[in-house]
Amino acid sequence: MAYLNRFMATVLSAALIFYTSPLEGKTRKGDRLLLEGRAHEAKQEWDAAVKAYEQALSEDPSEAAYQMAVQKARFEASAMHLGKGVKLRQQGQLGDALVELQMAFALSPSSTVAEQELTLTIAMIERERKRVEQTGADSKPDVRGMTPLDEAKKEMADRIERLLPMPELRPLKPTIHDFKISNQTPKLLFDTLAMVAGLNVVYDPEYVASGPKDRLSLTLNDSTVQEALDYLAVVTKSYWKPLSSNTIFITMDNVNKRKDFEDEVVRIFYLANTTSNAELTALTTMVRTVTDCQRIFPMETQSAMVLKCSGDKIAVAEKLISDLDRARAEVVVDIFVIEASSTYVRNLTTALASTGINLAATFSPRSSIAAATSSTTTTSTSTTSSTTSDSSSSTSTAMPLSHIGKVNAGDFTTVLPSAVFQATLSDTGTKVLQSPQIRSVDGQKATMKIGEREPTATGSSQSSLGTVTSTGVNALVNTQFTYLDVGVNVEILPHVHENGDISLHVSLDISNVTGTKSLGGIDEPIIGQRKIEHDIRLREGEVSLLGGLLSLQDSKTKTGTPGLSEIPILGRLFKGESVDRERDEIMVALVPHVVRRQEITPENMRGIDTGPTQQVSVKRRPRIVEPEAADAGSTAKPSAGSGSTDSANAKPAAGSGSTDSASAAPAGARTGSATLVPPATAPPEDSLGAVKTAGQGTTRLTKLRFSEVRVEKKAGDSFELPLLMDDAAAPAAAELTIEFDPNVLKLEDVAAGVLWGAGSKPTIEKHIQNDVGRAKIRIARRPDGSGVAGSGSLLTLQFRSAHAGVTAVSISGGDLTLGQNQVTKPDVQNAVIAVR
């Protein structure tokens, strides 16, 4: 029997050692397959996991663990094949995608998405089969992989991409020089101006039949085509608009005609810096009021505005939104809360009776003189009305009056006061420093709360329902509570001024619970509060002391025996003294810092012309590009022997009366700091720098350059910029137009260079227009003078830098006469002026 017990113990021990977890199934093979499936599941091998789980389920179909494992694995395997099928279909591999989607649907027949994707793929295969039958060739993979919805979206995107903006006029000749016509009808004035500028004109039939007929005269000098058309429209009371880059439409200027012919634009403005619906609403209201655009809708979820109105109103709205949709300034405020308190307590007592003399004598007579002892007992009565009356018992020692003479000191007992020596000193100091930091956007309140929330009763309500007790009905009473923020509570509303000052509306509340008070059976907290609320204006980094509160409390207490405590020196034995001093000081300081300022540029403050009161209209400068891009475009040529030309260089057919948008670009004119795009019909330049003009022979270009390609100056500096000519004949006359950015530079004077000779000064006419950044210079050598051939300065320009910015100084238009009346065209390299 002992051996049998040892054997069973060994078997049970081995079972406990090798048995790690309870079996989940009812069969050993099923559990082994379950573990195999979980191993595949950990490796994301869902097909193998499904196979193992299904084999386990076949061993015991009623086991819940096997059923749950199969359902999960089937779902995951179906999702895996579904993702592979969609990916293959997007790559155009429709056959392989169909196989994957069929497997996904087979694994999870209840999956709606698998069924939908399978049906869609079958339809795409059928569509591709019909396409091959019609065209005889397979489509590209990206085309095969497009679903019908993708095709519809692509067609819609293509239609949207082909939508054109409002046409912009691009005349062949952007600037009109010395235009003068007299005593002509408005229609003939428009026809003549359009012919000079290379534009087509389309008239409203009513304008031709019943339009203005008064004969007028018009003189223009150095005006752009847009300006010339605007001038002519004003004097003739006409309205014009571009139909294309080289065609304009003209009708009478009245409300009905503008309503019939003025084009409207739909534009979406996405706002980058609005943070609330109130800001979006305010901006929408401002744009609607200023531009008089009535069809405007704010989209709060996208922080966007949708506008539908005329192009000029859209341009004004674009300017307003660009200037106002800017990041607001941000402020960080350092808050220092310093609280210091100290308590000084001193108790000093060295006395026989520090609190006075209080001797109680007890009469205890001897038994020989004492009488019998009488006592009074305590009684208690109770009634049904819950009234109870009590009487306390007392015991006294009686003595016959005849024994009074026998009383002596031995019949009395008393307790004499003991001597006391007490000297205690307590000095406690506490210092609390809280230094939170809060950041806020300009004009937006920031709140910070550090502490706890204390409940306090704010009201109660009584219900007519209740419970019946032995004493009657007890009504139900519900009490409402409000939680008060206790601790450091800060609210700041900042505003950053243009000069960097910071205005703060500050509300600072420092509170704590000092005790409780019972009100109506509820213990209400007693909250001590220190609150500051005011408006201040500080410089950045300036320290502001919001409040400094100092509380001092001194108390001194004396106790002792009357008379005896007043005896000098010996009185110390009959009195006690206590001194208590409390000091509480609190100080709050704010230090604001600007971490971001609102960026306002001169461009944001620049006003624009919006036309008369009843009609919003704007004026635009000609489109400009960077000088490098313009130079590259002007010298681009088609490759030799290609047999074709670029569309930008294609010439319009003779007599067609129209050109495309590329061929209508301005012809090499320059303005401000950039160069206008040259026309596509500009004649090519040969290797020697000569311009070949059909029917006009050859005119050679003369290279001019500024003495410095880039000049850097400070605002307010005056400097000279010579215009040089290299290796050429002596100059005889020149007519040049100088252009620059008037916001950056001011041209103060123009002087003749050394190439005009020193014998007799040439005649020079200067027409300087610093308001528009243009100057027209005419200079000619006197008959008795002689110029200098070779290299040197042709003109010296005297500039003064006005404001910070970058601009290009360019020479456009005009002619240069050299030697024996050889007229050439100046070719000038721009100079870039950077003002800091």
XYZ file of N, CA and C in Angstrom, residues 472-670:
597
model
N -45.844 60.842 11.795
C -46.534 61.506 10.702
C -45.824 61.279 9.388
N -46.080 62.190 8.419
C -45.508 62.101 7.069
C -44.228 62.919 7.014
N -43.144 62.312 6.546
C -41.858 63.004 6.384
C -41.658 63.308 4.908
N -41.791 64.583 4.497
C -41.682 64.968 3.087
C -40.251 64.794 2.603
N -40.124 64.467 1.313
C -38.810 64.323 0.706
C -38.271 65.701 0.328
N -37.044 65.977 0.679
C -36.407 67.262 0.390
C -35.177 67.007 -0.476
N -35.134 67.632 -1.655
C -33.993 67.516 -2.564
C -33.188 68.807 -2.514
N -31.909 68.690 -2.307
C -31.023 69.852 -2.206
C -30.148 69.926 -3.451
N -30.077 71.121 -4.046
C -29.225 71.345 -5.212
C -27.891 71.935 -4.758
N -26.835 71.476 -5.386
C -25.493 71.916 -5.031
C -24.822 72.535 -6.251
N -23.984 73.521 -5.993
C -23.139 74.141 -7.002
C -21.692 74.015 -6.552
N -20.813 73.718 -7.517
C -19.398 73.557 -7.200
C -18.656 74.861 -7.496
N -17.958 75.341 -6.487
C -17.179 76.570 -6.608
C -15.711 76.221 -6.815
N -15.051 76.947 -7.735
C -13.630 76.750 -7.997
C -12.818 77.439 -6.903
N -12.053 76.666 -6.191
C -11.249 77.173 -5.085
C -9.787 76.921 -5.430
N -8.980 77.937 -5.315
C -7.562 77.845 -5.654
C -7.127 79.110 -6.369
N -6.342 78.967 -7.424
C -5.895 80.095 -8.233
C -6.676 80.063 -9.537
N -7.515 81.048 -9.769
C -8.333 81.162 -10.976
C -7.940 82.445 -11.702
N -7.528 82.294 -12.960
C -7.016 83.427 -13.736
C -7.794 83.517 -15.044
N -8.229 84.709 -15.399
C -8.829 85.002 -16.700
C -8.133 86.233 -17.270
N -7.633 86.094 -18.503
C -6.876 87.184 -19.138
C -7.419 87.396 -20.537
N -7.666 88.644 -20.890
C -8.074 89.030 -22.247
C -7.048 90.031 -22.770
N -6.101 89.597 -23.635
C -5.026 90.496 -24.072
C -5.349 91.196 -25.389
N -4.652 92.278 -25.613
C -4.678 92.982 -26.902
C -3.305 93.601 -27.130
N -2.720 93.259 -28.275
C -1.382 93.744 -28.619
C -1.526 94.961 -29.514
N -0.913 96.070 -29.109
C -0.970 97.295 -29.894
C 0.136 97.304 -30.945
N 0.018 98.252 -31.862
C 0.960 98.310 -32.986
C 2.385 98.579 -32.518
N 2.537 99.375 -31.462
C 3.873 99.702 -30.976
C 4.451 98.652 -30.036
N 3.757 97.534 -29.853
C 4.258 96.464 -29.003
C 3.710 96.465 -27.598
N 2.994 97.527 -27.187
C 2.374 97.524 -25.866
C 1.271 96.473 -25.802
N 0.973 96.046 -24.577
C -0.005 94.987 -24.370
C -1.034 95.479 -23.358
N -2.292 95.496 -23.756
C -3.383 95.799 -22.838
C -3.962 94.483 -22.335
N -4.185 94.399 -21.033
C -4.676 93.181 -20.409
C -5.895 93.496 -19.557
N -6.959 92.752 -19.782
C -8.071 92.734 -18.831
C -7.873 91.492 -17.973
N -7.573 91.698 -16.699
C -7.154 90.609 -15.818
C -8.191 90.425 -14.720
N -8.552 89.168 -14.511
C -9.385 88.791 -13.371
C -8.655 87.663 -12.645
N -8.163 87.961 -11.444
C -7.368 87.008 -10.674
C -8.075 86.747 -9.350
N -8.359 85.486 -9.078
C -9.087 85.092 -7.875
C -8.274 84.014 -7.167
N -7.817 84.319 -5.950
C -7.071 83.356 -5.128
C -7.912 83.087 -3.886
N -8.359 81.860 -3.739
C -9.285 81.545 -2.655
C -8.917 80.207 -2.040
N -9.403 79.991 -0.813
C -9.210 78.722 -0.115
C -10.309 78.566 0.933
N -10.510 77.345 1.357
C -11.531 77.050 2.359
C -10.923 77.291 3.742
N -11.543 78.194 4.493
C -11.024 78.541 5.817
C -11.791 77.865 6.950
N -12.927 77.256 6.630
C -13.709 76.594 7.670
C -15.060 76.207 7.124
N -15.947 75.779 8.011
C -17.308 75.396 7.637
C -18.297 76.046 8.596
N -19.524 76.166 8.115
C -20.598 76.736 8.926
C -21.874 75.970 8.614
N -22.574 75.588 9.648
C -23.787 74.795 9.478
C -24.958 75.727 9.191
N -25.600 75.501 8.050
C -26.785 76.270 7.660
C -27.879 75.285 7.293
N -28.957 75.287 8.087
C -30.063 74.381 7.800
C -29.678 72.932 7.909
N -28.719 72.625 8.744
C -28.286 71.262 8.911
C -27.242 70.809 7.906
N -26.788 71.704 7.040
C -25.773 71.375 6.037
C -24.528 72.194 6.327
N -23.394 71.538 6.354
C -22.131 72.231 6.595
C -21.678 72.902 5.301
N -21.741 74.221 5.290
C -21.334 74.995 4.118
C -19.893 75.464 4.305
N -19.091 75.436 3.200
C -17.703 75.893 3.332
C -17.611 77.410 3.433
N -16.691 77.836 4.258
C -16.366 79.263 4.355
C -15.123 79.489 3.496
N -15.259 80.290 2.467
C -14.195 80.469 1.480
C -13.576 81.843 1.654
N -12.280 81.836 1.927
C -11.542 83.088 1.956
C -11.110 83.460 0.543
N -11.278 84.696 0.173
C -11.094 85.112 -1.217
C -10.246 86.368 -1.313
N -9.347 86.346 -2.261
C -8.589 87.543 -2.646
C -8.765 87.694 -4.160
N -9.430 88.724 -4.592
C -9.794 88.869 -6.004
C -9.367 90.234 -6.514
N -8.771 90.216 -7.718
C -8.345 91.445 -8.380
C -8.896 91.408 -9.804
N -9.504 92.480 -10.248
C -10.023 92.580 -11.613
C -9.847 94.019 -12.085
N -9.033 94.196 -13.101
C -8.824 95.551 -13.631
C -8.194 95.455 -15.026
N -8.028 96.605 -15.669
C -7.428 96.723 -16.999
C -6.118 97.488 -16.873
N -5.076 96.970 -17.527
C -3.762 97.601 -17.483
C -3.161 97.573 -18.879
N -2.204 98.435 -19.097
C -1.448 98.469 -20.357
C 0.034 98.472 -19.998
N 0.762 97.499 -20.537
C 2.161 97.301 -20.192
C 2.995 97.205 -21.446
N 4.275 97.462 -21.268
C 5.229 97.166 -22.327
C 5.629 95.693 -22.240
N 6.169 95.201 -23.326
C 6.587 93.803 -23.333
C 7.706 93.589 -22.313
N 7.514 92.612 -21.446
C 8.493 92.303 -20.419
C 8.379 93.147 -19.172
N 7.471 94.113 -19.142
C 7.319 94.962 -17.954
C 6.589 94.194 -16.855
N 7.049 94.372 -15.621
C 6.463 93.684 -14.474
C 5.390 94.580 -13.870
N 4.213 94.007 -13.672
C 3.110 94.746 -13.062
C 2.723 94.064 -11.761
N 2.758 94.831 -10.660
C 2.354 94.324 -9.350
C 0.858 94.573 -9.192
N 0.079 93.491 -9.276
C -1.369 93.642 -9.233
C -1.854 93.925 -7.816
N -1.301 93.268 -6.833
C -1.773 93.499 -5.475
C -0.764 93.040 -4.459
N -0.565 93.858 -3.457
C 0.290 93.461 -2.349
C -0.483 93.683 -1.060
N -0.850 92.628 -0.351
C -1.697 92.715 0.840
C -0.892 92.251 2.045
N -0.785 93.124 3.027
C -0.033 92.812 4.243
C -1.005 92.870 5.419
N -1.069 91.781 6.181
C -1.943 91.698 7.343
C -1.088 91.382 8.567
N -1.158 92.247 9.598
C -0.414 92.072 10.845
C -1.408 91.977 11.996
N -1.194 91.023 12.872
C -2.062 90.863 14.047
C -1.195 90.532 15.260
N -1.205 91.423 16.269
C -0.467 91.221 17.516
C -1.480 91.102 18.660
N -1.330 90.075 19.490
C -2.209 89.901 20.657
C -1.358 89.520 21.871
N -1.712 90.109 23.001
C -0.991 89.848 24.237
C -2.004 89.611 25.355
N -1.837 88.499 26.075
C -2.791 88.104 27.109
C -2.070 87.944 28.451
N -2.668 88.567 29.524
C -2.114 88.458 30.882
C -3.171 87.879 31.802
N -2.746 86.943 32.658
C -3.628 86.382 33.690
C -2.888 86.398 35.029
N -3.642 86.497 36.139
C -2.979 86.510 37.439
C -3.945 86.817 38.574
N -3.389 86.939 39.775
C -4.173 87.220 40.975
C -4.266 88.732 41.171
N -5.467 89.274 41.313
C -5.578 90.725 41.500
C -4.777 91.177 42.721
N -4.098 92.276 42.538
C -3.312 92.842 43.626
C -1.945 92.225 43.717
N -1.921 90.901 43.887
C -0.618 90.243 44.031
C 0.192 90.293 42.736
N -0.505 90.201 41.588
C 0.233 90.207 40.315
C 0.810 91.572 39.991
N 0.379 92.626 40.707
C 0.882 93.970 40.439
C 2.081 94.321 41.296
N 2.449 93.452 42.246
C 3.602 93.742 43.108
C 4.876 93.673 42.276
N 5.701 94.682 42.330
C 6.950 94.630 41.546
C 7.777 93.412 41.902
N 8.335 92.823 40.934
C 9.230 91.659 41.014
C 8.477 90.444 41.554
N 7.918 90.494 42.747
C 7.201 89.352 43.289
C 5.904 89.073 42.536
N 5.423 90.075 41.783
C 4.176 89.860 41.043
C 4.299 88.800 39.965
N 5.526 88.516 39.517
C 5.740 87.474 38.510
C 5.293 86.100 39.012
N 5.288 85.950 40.370
C 4.882 84.670 40.918
C 3.372 84.468 40.879
N 2.619 85.495 40.633
C 1.162 85.422 40.699
C 0.504 85.781 39.357
N 1.247 85.688 38.220
C 0.636 86.012 36.922
C 1.300 85.194 35.805
N 0.562 85.097 34.661
C 1.063 84.462 33.439
C 0.916 85.418 32.255
N 1.739 85.232 31.184
C 1.718 86.153 30.033
C 1.863 85.340 28.742
N 1.028 85.677 27.733
C 1.050 85.014 26.423
C 1.087 86.082 25.336
N 2.048 85.937 24.354
C 2.206 86.881 23.232
C 2.004 86.117 21.932
N 1.137 86.625 21.047
C 0.811 85.968 19.764
C 0.920 87.014 18.650
N 1.799 86.771 17.683
C 1.988 87.687 16.544
C 1.816 86.909 15.242
N 0.928 87.382 14.380
C 0.677 86.759 13.079
C 0.913 87.783 11.974
N 1.596 87.328 10.892
C 1.894 88.197 9.739
C 1.561 87.416 8.466
N 0.748 87.995 7.618
C 0.323 87.345 6.371
C 0.495 88.356 5.231
N 1.274 87.973 4.214
C 1.573 88.879 3.096
C 1.387 88.126 1.778
N 0.699 88.752 0.827
C 0.479 88.151 -0.486
C 0.778 89.198 -1.554
N 1.414 88.744 -2.640
C 1.783 89.641 -3.725
C 1.561 88.902 -5.039
N 0.981 89.600 -6.027
C 0.703 89.037 -7.344
C 1.357 89.931 -8.394
N 2.115 89.318 -9.307
C 2.808 90.068 -10.354
C 2.561 89.405 -11.698
N 2.434 90.237 -12.744
C 2.251 89.766 -14.122
C 3.397 90.276 -14.982
N 3.890 89.408 -15.871
C 4.935 89.794 -16.824
C 4.492 89.311 -18.202
N 4.024 90.195 -19.102
C 3.569 89.763 -20.432
C 4.717 89.731 -21.436
N 4.613 88.781 -22.370
C 5.586 88.656 -23.455
C 4.822 88.413 -24.755
N 5.205 89.124 -25.807
C 4.613 88.923 -27.126
C 5.401 87.833 -27.843
N 4.730 86.740 -28.204
C 5.402 85.641 -28.902
C 5.088 85.653 -30.398
N 4.088 86.410 -30.815
C 3.793 86.577 -32.239
C 3.083 87.893 -32.437
N 3.532 88.642 -33.412
C 2.886 89.908 -33.733
C 2.095 89.765 -35.022
N 1.087 90.577 -35.145
C 0.323 90.580 -36.385
C 1.139 91.257 -37.486
N 1.285 90.561 -38.585
C 2.098 91.067 -39.689
C 1.229 91.937 -40.591
N 1.541 93.212 -40.597
C 0.840 94.167 -41.465
C 1.885 94.803 -42.368
N 1.750 94.582 -43.651
C 2.705 95.094 -44.632
C 2.151 96.343 -45.297
N 3.005 97.102 -45.949
C 2.494 98.260 -46.703
C 1.464 97.868 -47.754
N 1.583 96.656 -48.313
C 0.609 96.210 -49.305
C -0.777 96.067 -48.684
N -0.837 95.653 -47.396
C -2.128 95.547 -46.735
C -2.784 96.900 -46.508
N -1.980 97.931 -46.367
C -2.509 99.269 -46.095
C -2.730 100.074 -47.368
N -2.375 99.501 -48.507
C -2.519 100.228 -49.770
C -3.975 100.252 -50.196
N -4.473 101.424 -50.555
C -5.834 101.548 -51.049
C -5.915 101.225 -52.530
N -7.084 100.845 -52.974
C -7.307 100.544 -54.386
C -8.494 101.348 -54.871
N -8.500 101.619 -56.151
C -9.575 102.373 -56.786
C -10.715 101.410 -57.097
N -11.900 101.669 -56.529
C -13.053 100.809 -56.767
C -14.130 101.490 -57.600
N -13.817 102.590 -58.268
C -14.761 103.195 -59.182
C -15.783 104.079 -58.506
N -16.844 104.434 -59.230
C -17.868 105.333 -58.683
C -18.711 104.656 -57.617
N -19.597 105.451 -57.010
C -20.395 104.950 -55.894
C -21.365 103.858 -56.320
N -22.003 104.014 -57.455
C -23.039 103.088 -57.870
C -22.511 101.824 -58.536
N -21.247 101.816 -58.904
C -20.707 100.664 -59.616
C -19.289 100.372 -59.143
N -19.047 99.118 -58.727
C -17.711 98.706 -58.296
C -16.904 98.303 -59.528
N -15.766 98.957 -59.724
C -14.871 98.621 -60.834
C -13.448 98.855 -60.381
N -12.552 97.997 -60.808
C -11.139 98.088 -60.430
C -10.296 98.205 -61.691
N -9.077 98.667 -61.481
C -8.117 98.801 -62.572
C -6.888 97.984 -62.218
N -6.290 97.344 -63.222
C -5.159 96.459 -62.998
C -3.983 96.878 -63.859
N -2.801 96.649 -63.309
C -1.605 96.792 -64.113
C -1.494 95.618 -65.075
N -0.720 95.754 -66.155
C -0.510 94.602 -67.039
C 0.177 93.472 -66.297
N -0.112 92.232 -66.708
C 0.491 91.055 -66.082
C 2.004 91.103 -66.255
N 2.732 90.796 -65.196
C 4.188 90.842 -65.218
C 4.742 89.503 -64.778
N 5.937 89.204 -65.237
C 6.682 88.026 -64.802
C 8.082 88.472 -64.464
N 8.856 87.549 -63.906
C 10.233 87.880 -63.559
C 11.055 88.135 -64.818
N 12.080 89.016 -64.760
C 12.866 89.336 -65.940
C 13.517 88.115 -66.559
N 13.984 87.163 -65.742
C 14.653 86.006 -66.312
C 13.697 85.212 -67.181
N 12.446 85.046 -66.707
C 11.484 84.294 -67.486
C 11.154 84.998 -68.787
N 11.058 86.339 -68.730
C 10.757 87.091 -69.944
C 11.888 86.980 -70.947
N 13.145 87.116 -70.496
C 14.274 87.023 -71.416
C 14.349 85.642 -72.038
N 14.099 84.602 -71.223
C 14.151 83.255 -71.762
C 13.052 83.040 -72.791
N 11.864 83.617 -72.506
C 10.779 83.452 -73.468
C 11.013 84.181 -74.754
N 11.712 85.341 -74.690
C 11.914 86.125 -75.903
C 12.952 85.515 -76.806
N 13.861 84.719 -76.281
C 14.926 84.156 -77.105
C 14.676 82.702 -77.460
N 13.532 82.129 -77.004
C 13.263 80.725 -77.294
C 12.977 80.540 -78.760
N 13.583 79.531 -79.363
C 13.385 79.226 -80.775
C 13.074 77.756 -80.907
N 12.304 77.385 -81.950
C 12.093 75.964 -82.202
C 13.360 75.317 -82.705
N 13.495 74.044 -82.425
C 14.689 73.334 -82.847
C 14.754 73.245 -84.352
N 15.977 73.329 -84.890
C 16.172 73.325 -86.325
C 15.742 72.001 -86.901
N 15.065 72.114 -88.032
C 14.657 70.912 -88.750
C 13.522 70.160 -88.120
N 12.861 70.729 -87.129
C 11.767 70.001 -86.494
C 10.528 69.969 -87.344
N 10.467 70.936 -88.305
C 9.310 70.954 -89.188
C 8.078 71.541 -88.566
N 8.140 72.005 -87.312
C 6.985 72.605 -86.640
C 7.478 73.641 -85.663
N 6.621 74.511 -85.288
C 6.953 75.540 -84.308
C 6.076 75.381 -83.091
N 6.563 75.910 -81.991
C 5.810 75.891 -80.745
C 4.566 76.742 -80.893
N 3.551 76.384 -80.136
C 2.297 77.121 -80.230
C 2.456 78.555 -79.801
N 3.414 78.818 -78.914
C 3.626 80.200 -78.473
C 4.248 81.035 -79.569
N 5.000 80.427 -80.512
C 5.643 81.166 -81.599
C 4.835 81.135 -82.882
N 3.699 80.453 -82.860
C 2.912 80.348 -84.084
C 2.303 81.685 -84.430
N 2.413 82.089 -85.725
C 1.855 83.359 -86.174
C 0.417 83.145 -86.630
N -0.449 84.124 -86.388
C -1.815 83.990 -86.866
C -1.855 84.076 -88.377
N -2.838 83.432 -88.935
C -2.983 83.482 -90.391
C -3.292 84.896 -90.830
N -2.733 85.258 -91.965
C -2.942 86.606 -92.480
C -4.405 86.829 -92.751
N -4.852 87.985 -92.268
C -6.239 88.337 -92.491
C -7.239 87.635 -91.624
N -6.756 86.852 -90.677
C -7.699 86.146 -89.804
C -8.405 87.070 -88.844
N -7.750 88.190 -88.548
C -8.375 89.166 -87.656
C -8.343 88.802 -86.209
N -7.660 87.740 -85.832
C -7.595 87.329 -84.429
C -6.338 86.551 -84.202
N -5.902 86.561 -82.956
C -4.753 85.766 -82.533
C -5.121 85.036 -81.273
N -4.348 84.010 -80.935
C -4.633 83.283 -79.700
C -4.108 84.055 -78.516
N -4.363 83.498 -77.330
C -3.981 84.201 -76.097
C -2.491 84.352 -75.975
N -1.722 83.395 -76.491
C -0.274 83.512 -76.373
C 0.262 84.592 -77.279
N -0.300 84.689 -78.469
C 0.223 85.683 -79.411
C -0.210 87.080 -79.066
N -1.132 87.244 -78.119
C -1.593 88.582 -77.755
C -0.872 89.134 -76.558
N 0.232 88.520 -76.129
C 0.955 89.003 -74.963
C 1.626 90.318 -75.267
N 1.855 91.192 -74.259
C 2.503 92.478 -74.479
C 3.889 92.310 -75.076
N 4.259 93.250 -75.914
C 5.486 93.135 -76.707
C 6.671 93.740 -76.008
N 7.220 93.030 -75.067
C 8.502 93.412 -74.491
C 8.507 94.663 -73.672
N 7.349 95.235 -73.334
C 7.356 96.428 -72.502
C 7.741 96.058 -71.089
N 8.312 97.006 -70.347
C 8.763 96.747 -68.989
C 8.138 97.767 -68.051
